[in-house]
mmCIF file of C-alpha atoms in Angstrom:
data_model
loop_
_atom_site.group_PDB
_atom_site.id
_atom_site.type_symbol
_atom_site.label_atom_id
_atom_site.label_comp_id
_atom_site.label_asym_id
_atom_site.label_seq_id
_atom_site.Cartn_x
_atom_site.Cartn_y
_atom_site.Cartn_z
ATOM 1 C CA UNK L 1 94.699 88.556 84.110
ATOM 2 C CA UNK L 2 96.861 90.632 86.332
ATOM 3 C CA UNK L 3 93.609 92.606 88.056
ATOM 4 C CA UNK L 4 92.183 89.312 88.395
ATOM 5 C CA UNK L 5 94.881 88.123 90.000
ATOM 6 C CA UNK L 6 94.686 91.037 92.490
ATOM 7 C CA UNK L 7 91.444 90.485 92.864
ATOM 8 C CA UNK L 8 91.452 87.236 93.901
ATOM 9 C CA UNK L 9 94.492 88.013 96.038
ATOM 10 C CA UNK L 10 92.788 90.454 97.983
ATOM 11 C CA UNK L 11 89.491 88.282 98.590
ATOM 12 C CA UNK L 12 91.463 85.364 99.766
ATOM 13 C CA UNK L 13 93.090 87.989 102.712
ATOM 14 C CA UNK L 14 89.535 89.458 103.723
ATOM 15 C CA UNK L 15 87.947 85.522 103.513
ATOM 16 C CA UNK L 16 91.122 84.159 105.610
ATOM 17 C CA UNK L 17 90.861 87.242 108.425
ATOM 18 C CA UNK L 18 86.737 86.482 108.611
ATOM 19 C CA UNK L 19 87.939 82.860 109.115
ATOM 20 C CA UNK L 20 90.485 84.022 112.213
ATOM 21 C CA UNK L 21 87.741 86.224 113.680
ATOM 22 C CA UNK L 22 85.659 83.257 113.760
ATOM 23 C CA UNK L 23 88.129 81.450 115.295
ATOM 24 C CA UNK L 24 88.353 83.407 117.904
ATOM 25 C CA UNK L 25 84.991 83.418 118.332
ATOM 26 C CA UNK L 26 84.378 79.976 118.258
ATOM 27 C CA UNK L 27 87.698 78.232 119.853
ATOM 28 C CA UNK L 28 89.694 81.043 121.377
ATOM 29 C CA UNK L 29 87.418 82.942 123.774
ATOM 30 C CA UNK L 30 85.232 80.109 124.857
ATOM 31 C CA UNK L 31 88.358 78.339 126.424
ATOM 32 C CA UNK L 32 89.553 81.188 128.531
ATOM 33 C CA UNK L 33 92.793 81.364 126.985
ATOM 34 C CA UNK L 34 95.665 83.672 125.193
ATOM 35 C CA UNK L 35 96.738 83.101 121.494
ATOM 36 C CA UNK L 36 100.487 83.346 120.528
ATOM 37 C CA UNK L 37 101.739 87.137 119.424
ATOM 38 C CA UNK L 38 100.061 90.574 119.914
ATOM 39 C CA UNK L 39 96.603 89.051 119.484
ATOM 40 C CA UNK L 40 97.390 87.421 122.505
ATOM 41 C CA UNK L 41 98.129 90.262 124.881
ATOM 42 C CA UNK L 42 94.517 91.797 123.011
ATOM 43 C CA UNK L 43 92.833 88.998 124.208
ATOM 44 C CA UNK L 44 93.666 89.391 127.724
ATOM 45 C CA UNK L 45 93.182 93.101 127.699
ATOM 46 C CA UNK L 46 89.663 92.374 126.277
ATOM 47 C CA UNK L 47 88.799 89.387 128.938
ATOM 48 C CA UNK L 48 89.882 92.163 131.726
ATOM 49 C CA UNK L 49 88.425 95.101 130.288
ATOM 50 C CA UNK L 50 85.829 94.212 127.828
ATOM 51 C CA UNK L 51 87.142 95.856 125.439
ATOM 52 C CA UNK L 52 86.591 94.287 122.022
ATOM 53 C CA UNK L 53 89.746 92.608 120.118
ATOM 54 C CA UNK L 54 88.860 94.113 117.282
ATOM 55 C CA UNK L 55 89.121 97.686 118.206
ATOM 56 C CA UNK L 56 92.748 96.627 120.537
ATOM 57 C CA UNK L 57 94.266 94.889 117.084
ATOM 58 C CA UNK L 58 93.525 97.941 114.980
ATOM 59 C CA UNK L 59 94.784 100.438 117.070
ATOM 60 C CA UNK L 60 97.930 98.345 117.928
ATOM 61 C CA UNK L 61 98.627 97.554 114.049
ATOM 62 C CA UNK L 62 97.827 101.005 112.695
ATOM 63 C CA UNK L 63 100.909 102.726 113.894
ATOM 64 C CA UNK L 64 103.142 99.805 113.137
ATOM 65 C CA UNK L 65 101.760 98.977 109.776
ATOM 66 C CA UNK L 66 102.551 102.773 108.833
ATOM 67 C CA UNK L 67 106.276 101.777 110.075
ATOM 68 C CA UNK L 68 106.111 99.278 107.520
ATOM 69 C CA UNK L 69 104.488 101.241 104.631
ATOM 70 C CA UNK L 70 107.315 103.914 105.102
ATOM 71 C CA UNK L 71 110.136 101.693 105.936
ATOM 72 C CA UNK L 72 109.979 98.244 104.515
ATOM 73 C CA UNK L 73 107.655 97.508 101.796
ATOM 74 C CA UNK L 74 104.407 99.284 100.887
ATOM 75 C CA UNK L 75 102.710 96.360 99.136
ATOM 76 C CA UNK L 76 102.988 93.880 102.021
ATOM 77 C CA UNK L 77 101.663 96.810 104.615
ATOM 78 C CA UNK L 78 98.794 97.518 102.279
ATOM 79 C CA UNK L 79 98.138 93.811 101.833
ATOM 80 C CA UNK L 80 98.136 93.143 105.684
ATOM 81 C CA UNK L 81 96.448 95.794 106.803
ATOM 82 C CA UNK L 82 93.793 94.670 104.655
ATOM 83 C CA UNK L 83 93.675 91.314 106.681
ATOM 84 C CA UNK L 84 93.919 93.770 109.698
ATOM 85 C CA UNK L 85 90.921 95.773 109.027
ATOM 86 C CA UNK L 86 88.942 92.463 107.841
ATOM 87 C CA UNK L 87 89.826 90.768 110.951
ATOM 88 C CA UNK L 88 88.849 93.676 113.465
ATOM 89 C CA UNK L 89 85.747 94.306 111.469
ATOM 90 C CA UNK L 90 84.482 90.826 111.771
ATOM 91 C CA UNK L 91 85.353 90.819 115.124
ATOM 92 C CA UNK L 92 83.727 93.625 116.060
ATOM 93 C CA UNK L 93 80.410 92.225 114.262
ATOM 94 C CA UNK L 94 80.467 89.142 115.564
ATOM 95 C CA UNK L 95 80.605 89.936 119.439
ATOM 96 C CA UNK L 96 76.728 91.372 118.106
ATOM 97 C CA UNK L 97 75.922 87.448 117.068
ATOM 98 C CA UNK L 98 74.936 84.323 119.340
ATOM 99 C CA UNK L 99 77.345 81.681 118.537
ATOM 100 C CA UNK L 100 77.162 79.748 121.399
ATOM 101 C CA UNK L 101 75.565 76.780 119.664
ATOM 102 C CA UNK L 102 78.416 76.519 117.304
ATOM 103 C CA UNK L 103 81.486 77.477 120.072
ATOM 104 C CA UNK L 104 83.518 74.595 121.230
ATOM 105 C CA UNK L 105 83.844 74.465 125.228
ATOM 106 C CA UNK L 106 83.378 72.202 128.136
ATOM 107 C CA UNK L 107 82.209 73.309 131.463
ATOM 108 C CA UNK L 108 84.096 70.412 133.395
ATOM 109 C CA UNK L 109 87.123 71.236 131.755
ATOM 110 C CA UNK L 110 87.699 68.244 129.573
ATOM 111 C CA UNK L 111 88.855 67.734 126.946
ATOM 112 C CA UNK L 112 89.824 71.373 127.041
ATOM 113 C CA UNK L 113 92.703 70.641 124.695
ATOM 114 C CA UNK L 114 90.735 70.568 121.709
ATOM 115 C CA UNK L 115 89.820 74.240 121.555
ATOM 116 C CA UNK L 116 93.687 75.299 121.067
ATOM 117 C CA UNK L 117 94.261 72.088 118.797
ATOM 118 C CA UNK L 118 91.864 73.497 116.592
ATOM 119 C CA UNK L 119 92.849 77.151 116.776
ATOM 120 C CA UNK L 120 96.011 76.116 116.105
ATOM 121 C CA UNK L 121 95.244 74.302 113.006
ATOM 122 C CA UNK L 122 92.953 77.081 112.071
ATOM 123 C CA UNK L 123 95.366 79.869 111.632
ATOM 124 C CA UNK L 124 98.081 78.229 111.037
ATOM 125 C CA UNK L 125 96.453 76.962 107.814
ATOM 126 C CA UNK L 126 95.529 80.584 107.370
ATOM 127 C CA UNK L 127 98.572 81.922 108.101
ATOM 128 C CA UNK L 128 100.095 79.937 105.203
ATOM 129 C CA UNK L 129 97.331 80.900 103.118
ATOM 130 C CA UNK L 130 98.186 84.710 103.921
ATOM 131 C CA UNK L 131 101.833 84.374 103.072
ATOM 132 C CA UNK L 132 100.860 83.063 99.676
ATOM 133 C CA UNK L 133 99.245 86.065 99.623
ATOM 134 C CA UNK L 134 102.686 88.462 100.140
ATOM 135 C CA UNK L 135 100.407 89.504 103.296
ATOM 136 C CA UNK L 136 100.903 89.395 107.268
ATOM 137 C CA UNK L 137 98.676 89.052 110.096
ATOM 138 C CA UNK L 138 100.218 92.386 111.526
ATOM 139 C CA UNK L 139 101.615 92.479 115.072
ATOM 140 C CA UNK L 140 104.555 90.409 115.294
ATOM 141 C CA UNK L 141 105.109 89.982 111.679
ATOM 142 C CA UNK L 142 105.485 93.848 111.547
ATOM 143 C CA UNK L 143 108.053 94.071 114.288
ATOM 144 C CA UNK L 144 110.061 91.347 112.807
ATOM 145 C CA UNK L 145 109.825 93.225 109.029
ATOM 146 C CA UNK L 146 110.836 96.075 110.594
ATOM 147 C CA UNK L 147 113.958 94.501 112.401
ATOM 148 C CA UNK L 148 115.234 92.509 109.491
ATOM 149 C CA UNK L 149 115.140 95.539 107.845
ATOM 150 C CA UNK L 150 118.163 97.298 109.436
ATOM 151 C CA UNK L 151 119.303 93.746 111.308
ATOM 152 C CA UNK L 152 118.773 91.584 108.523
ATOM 153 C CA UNK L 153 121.702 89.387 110.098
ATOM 154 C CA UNK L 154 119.731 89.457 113.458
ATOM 155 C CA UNK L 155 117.495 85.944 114.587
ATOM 156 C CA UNK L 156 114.094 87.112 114.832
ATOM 157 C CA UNK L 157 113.446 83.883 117.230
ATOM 158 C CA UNK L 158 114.494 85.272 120.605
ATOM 159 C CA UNK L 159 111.557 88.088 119.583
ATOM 160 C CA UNK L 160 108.720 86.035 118.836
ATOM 161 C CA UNK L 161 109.866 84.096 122.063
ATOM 162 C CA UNK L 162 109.914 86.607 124.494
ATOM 163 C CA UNK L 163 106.339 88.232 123.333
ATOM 164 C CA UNK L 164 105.090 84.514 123.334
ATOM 165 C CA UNK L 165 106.605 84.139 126.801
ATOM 166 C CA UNK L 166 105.081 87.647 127.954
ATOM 167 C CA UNK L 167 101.884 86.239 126.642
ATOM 168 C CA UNK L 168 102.134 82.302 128.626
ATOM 169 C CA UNK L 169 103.188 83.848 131.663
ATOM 170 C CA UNK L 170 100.884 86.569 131.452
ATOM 171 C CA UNK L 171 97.480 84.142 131.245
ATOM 172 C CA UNK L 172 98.714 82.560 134.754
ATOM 173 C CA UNK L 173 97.847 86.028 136.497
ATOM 174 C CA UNK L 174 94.864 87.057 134.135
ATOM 175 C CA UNK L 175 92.753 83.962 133.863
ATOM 176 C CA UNK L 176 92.285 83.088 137.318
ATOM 177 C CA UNK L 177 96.170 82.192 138.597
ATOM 178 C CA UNK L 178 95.696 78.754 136.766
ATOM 179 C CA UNK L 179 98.313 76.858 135.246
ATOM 180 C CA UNK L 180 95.539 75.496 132.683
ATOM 181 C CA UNK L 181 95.713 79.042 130.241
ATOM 182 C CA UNK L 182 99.353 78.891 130.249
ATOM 183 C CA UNK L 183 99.399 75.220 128.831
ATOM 184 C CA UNK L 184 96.195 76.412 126.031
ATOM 185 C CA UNK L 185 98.640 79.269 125.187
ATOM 186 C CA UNK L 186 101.980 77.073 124.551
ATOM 187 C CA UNK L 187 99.665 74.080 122.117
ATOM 188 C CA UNK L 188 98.165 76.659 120.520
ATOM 189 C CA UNK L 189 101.619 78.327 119.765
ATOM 190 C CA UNK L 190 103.290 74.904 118.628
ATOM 191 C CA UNK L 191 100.015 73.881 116.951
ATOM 192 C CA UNK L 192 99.718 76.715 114.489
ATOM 193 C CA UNK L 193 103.571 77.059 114.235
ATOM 194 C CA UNK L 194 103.463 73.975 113.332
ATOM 195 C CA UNK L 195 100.968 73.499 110.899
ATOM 196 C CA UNK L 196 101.866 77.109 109.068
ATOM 197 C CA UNK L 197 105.510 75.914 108.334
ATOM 198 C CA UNK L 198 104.482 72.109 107.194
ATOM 199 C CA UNK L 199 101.835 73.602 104.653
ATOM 200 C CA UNK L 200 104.328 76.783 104.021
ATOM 201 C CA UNK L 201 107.319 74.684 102.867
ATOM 202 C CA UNK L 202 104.836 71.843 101.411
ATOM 203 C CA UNK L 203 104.514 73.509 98.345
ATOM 204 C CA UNK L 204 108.306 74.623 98.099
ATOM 205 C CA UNK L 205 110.033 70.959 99.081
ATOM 206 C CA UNK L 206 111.160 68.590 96.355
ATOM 207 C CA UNK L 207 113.451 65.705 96.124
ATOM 208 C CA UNK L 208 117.101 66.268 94.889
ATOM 209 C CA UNK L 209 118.483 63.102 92.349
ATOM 210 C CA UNK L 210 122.103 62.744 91.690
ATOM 211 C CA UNK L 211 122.284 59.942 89.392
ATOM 212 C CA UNK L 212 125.423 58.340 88.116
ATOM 213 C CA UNK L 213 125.106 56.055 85.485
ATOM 214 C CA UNK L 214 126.291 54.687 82.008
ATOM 215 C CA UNK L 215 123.287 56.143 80.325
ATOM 216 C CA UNK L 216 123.143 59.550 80.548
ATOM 217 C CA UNK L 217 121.233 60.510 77.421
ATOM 218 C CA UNK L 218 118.371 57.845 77.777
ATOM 219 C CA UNK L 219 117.379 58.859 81.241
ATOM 220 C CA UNK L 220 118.011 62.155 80.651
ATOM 221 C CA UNK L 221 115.162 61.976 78.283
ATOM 222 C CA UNK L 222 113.095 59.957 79.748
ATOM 223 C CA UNK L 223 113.013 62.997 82.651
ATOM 224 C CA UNK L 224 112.244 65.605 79.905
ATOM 225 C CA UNK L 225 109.619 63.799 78.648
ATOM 226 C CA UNK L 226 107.455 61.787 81.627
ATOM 227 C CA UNK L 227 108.811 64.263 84.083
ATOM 228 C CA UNK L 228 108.630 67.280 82.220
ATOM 229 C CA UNK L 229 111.738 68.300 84.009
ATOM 230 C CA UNK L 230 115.114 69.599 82.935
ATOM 231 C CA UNK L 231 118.405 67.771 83.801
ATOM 232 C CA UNK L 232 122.148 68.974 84.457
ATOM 233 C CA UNK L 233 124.953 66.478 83.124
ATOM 234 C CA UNK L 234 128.000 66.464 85.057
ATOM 235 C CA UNK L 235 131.370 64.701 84.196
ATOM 236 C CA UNK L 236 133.337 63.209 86.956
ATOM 237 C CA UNK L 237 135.853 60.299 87.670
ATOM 238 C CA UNK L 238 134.849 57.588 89.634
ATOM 239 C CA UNK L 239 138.353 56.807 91.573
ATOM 240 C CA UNK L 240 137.856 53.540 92.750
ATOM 241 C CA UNK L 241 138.340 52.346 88.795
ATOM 242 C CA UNK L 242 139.502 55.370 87.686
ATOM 243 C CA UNK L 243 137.049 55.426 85.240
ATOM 244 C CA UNK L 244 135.211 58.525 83.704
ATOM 245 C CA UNK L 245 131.303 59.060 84.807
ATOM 246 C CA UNK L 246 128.365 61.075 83.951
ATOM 247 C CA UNK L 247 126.411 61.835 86.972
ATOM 248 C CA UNK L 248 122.643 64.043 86.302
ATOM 249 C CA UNK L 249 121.539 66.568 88.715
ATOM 250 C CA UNK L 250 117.951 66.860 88.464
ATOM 251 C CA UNK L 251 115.318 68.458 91.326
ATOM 252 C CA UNK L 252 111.709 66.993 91.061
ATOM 253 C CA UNK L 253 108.369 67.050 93.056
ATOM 254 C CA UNK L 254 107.800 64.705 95.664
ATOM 255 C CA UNK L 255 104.933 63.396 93.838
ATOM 256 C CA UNK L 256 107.266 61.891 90.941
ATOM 257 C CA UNK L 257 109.956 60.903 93.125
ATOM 258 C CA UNK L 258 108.759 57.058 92.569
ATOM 259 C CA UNK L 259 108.460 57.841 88.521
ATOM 260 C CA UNK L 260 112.430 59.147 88.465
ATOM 261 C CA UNK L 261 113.097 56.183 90.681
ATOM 262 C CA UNK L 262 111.926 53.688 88.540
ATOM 263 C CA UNK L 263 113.138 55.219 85.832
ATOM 264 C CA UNK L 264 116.464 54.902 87.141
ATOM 265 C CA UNK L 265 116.357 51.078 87.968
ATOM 266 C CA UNK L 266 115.227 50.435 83.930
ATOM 267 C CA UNK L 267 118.879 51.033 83.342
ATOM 268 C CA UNK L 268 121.986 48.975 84.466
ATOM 269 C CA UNK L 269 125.534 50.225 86.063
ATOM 270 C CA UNK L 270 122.815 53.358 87.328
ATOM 271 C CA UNK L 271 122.467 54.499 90.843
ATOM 272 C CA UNK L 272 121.402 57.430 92.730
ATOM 273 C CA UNK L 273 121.750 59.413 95.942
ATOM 274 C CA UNK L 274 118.247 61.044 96.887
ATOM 275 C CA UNK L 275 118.324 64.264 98.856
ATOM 276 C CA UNK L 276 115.478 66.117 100.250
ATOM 277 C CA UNK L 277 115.072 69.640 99.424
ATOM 278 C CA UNK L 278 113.532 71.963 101.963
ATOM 279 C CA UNK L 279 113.262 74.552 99.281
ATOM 280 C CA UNK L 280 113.498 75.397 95.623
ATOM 281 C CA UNK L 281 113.480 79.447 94.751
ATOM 282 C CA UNK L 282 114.053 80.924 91.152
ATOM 283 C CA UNK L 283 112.436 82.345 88.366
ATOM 284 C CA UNK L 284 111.456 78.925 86.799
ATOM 285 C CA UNK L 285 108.162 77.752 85.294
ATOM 286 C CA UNK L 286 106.455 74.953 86.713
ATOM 287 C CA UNK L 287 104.688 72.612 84.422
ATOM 288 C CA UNK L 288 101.928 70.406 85.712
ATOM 289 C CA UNK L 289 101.628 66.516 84.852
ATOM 290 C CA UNK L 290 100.264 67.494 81.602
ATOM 291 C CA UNK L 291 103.501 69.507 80.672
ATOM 292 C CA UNK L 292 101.789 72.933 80.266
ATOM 293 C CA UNK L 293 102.564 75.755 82.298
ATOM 294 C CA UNK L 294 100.631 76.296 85.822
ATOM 295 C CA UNK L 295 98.990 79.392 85.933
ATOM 296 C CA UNK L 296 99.548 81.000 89.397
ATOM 297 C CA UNK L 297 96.036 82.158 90.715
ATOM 298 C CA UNK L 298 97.454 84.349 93.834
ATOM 299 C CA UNK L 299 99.568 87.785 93.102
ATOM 300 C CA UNK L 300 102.675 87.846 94.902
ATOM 301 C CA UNK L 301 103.358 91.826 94.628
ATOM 302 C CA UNK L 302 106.578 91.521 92.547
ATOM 303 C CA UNK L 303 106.235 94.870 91.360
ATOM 304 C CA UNK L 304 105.750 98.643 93.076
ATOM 305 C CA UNK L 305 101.788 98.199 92.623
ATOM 306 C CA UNK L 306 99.738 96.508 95.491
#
């Protein structure tokens, strides 16, 4: 199960970089603008000198990848270099193939949005897909390992900023001295920021229940066995009555939010405070609806082996 697992992990990073090269092929170069990151400052290089992304990209994250194989963490530099290679590859092959029929432009300019809105989306559902993976896209994401390595303490923001900055300011003088590339570049940045973080933390968020109530050991099972979900009993005082309370601490999915909720209301003197939870980490199993254990189909490198 475990080479499976690799397996698998390693064709999702190749299939996800073919699907950026296409993007760029498709959405990216056809609008005559600059991406977020290193890729960006590639881009422009290649609309100035011709030079092919693919061949700017692996040069650029060959030298920092090793920085991150020696330094940091020799499964994620393996893994991402392996999205590297993929990417540059493709991208290399596919400035050989006519895509113009597929490629999203417009030659008056309008609706010119719509290229970056989609690029966006694009990676930054692939980006989420390659963190899954324990992998990077290379470029920034190395510079910022290798930082929080010896600055763990340090905000990486200001970094990603400034090369994003380099990169806006930069299309003004390279595409033209238009204001237009500048805008692409900043929606395509908040776009795929965007989208990578809401489908990143998606599958980490849950709903936090602190339930006080006179019936501790009936909803407490009722969680264990519709919910599938352990509970934490917690005597207090309530000091308006001075009265002794049970309250349960219990973390669900979002999905059964409205189960636990009703759950709740089936019992009198019960209430609860509901908390979103950005992020649950630990070494727990989940259990599906079903209560069985959910297999996990990507590797996440735990271990020394890639």
């Amino acid at each position: 199960m475990s080479t499976l697992k690799k397996i698998l992990t390693y064709a999702v990073i190749m299939g996800t970089a073919l699907i950026c090269a296409l993007n760029y092929e498709l959405f990216v170069f056809p609008n005559r603008f600059a991406p977020a990151g290193l890729n960006g400052i590639c881009t422009m290089i290649q609309y100035l000198t011709g030079i092919n992304i693919g061949y700017l990209s692996l040069l650029l994250n060959i030298p920092l990848a090793i920085a991150v194989y020696v330094l940091v963490s020799k499964p994620l530099a393996v893994r991402s270099m392996v999205y590297v290679v993929t990417f540059s590859v493709a991208a290399v092959l596919l400035d050989y193939v006519d895509l113009s029929r597929f490629a999203y432009y417009t030659e008056s300019g309008t609706s010119a949005i719509l290229g970056p809105l989609v690029a966006g989306i694009i990676f930054g559902g692939c980006y989420a897909l390659l963190l899954q993976a324990s992998a990077y896209s290379g470029g920034t994401d190395f510079v910022a390992a290798i930082i929080h390595r010896y600055k763990p303490e340090k905000s990486l923001f200001f970094l990603i900023f400034a090369i994003n900055t380099v990169v806006a300011i930069g299309s003004f003088f390279v595409y033209d001295y238009k204001i237009e590339p500048v805008i692409l570049c900043i929606l395509y940045s908040f776009m795929s920021s965007t989208v990578s973080e809401k489908l990143t933390k998606s599958g980490r968020s849950a709903v936090r229940f602190e339930i006080i109530t006179d019936h501790p050991k009936e909803i407490s099972d009722a969680i264990i066995l519709q919910l599938h979900h352990s509970v934490t009993l917690i005597p207090g005082k309530g000091m308006y009555l001075n009265k002794e309370v049970d309250m349960l601490f219990c973390v669900v999915n979002n999905s059964q939010v409205a189960k636990l909720t009703a759950i709740c209301r089936s019992y009198p003197n019960t209430f609860a405070i509901i908390d979103p939870v950005s992020e649950v980490i630990g070494n727990f199993k989940k259990i599906d609806p079903s209560g069985k254990q959910e297999r996990q189909l990507l590797d996440h490198a735990d271990g020394k082996a890639v």
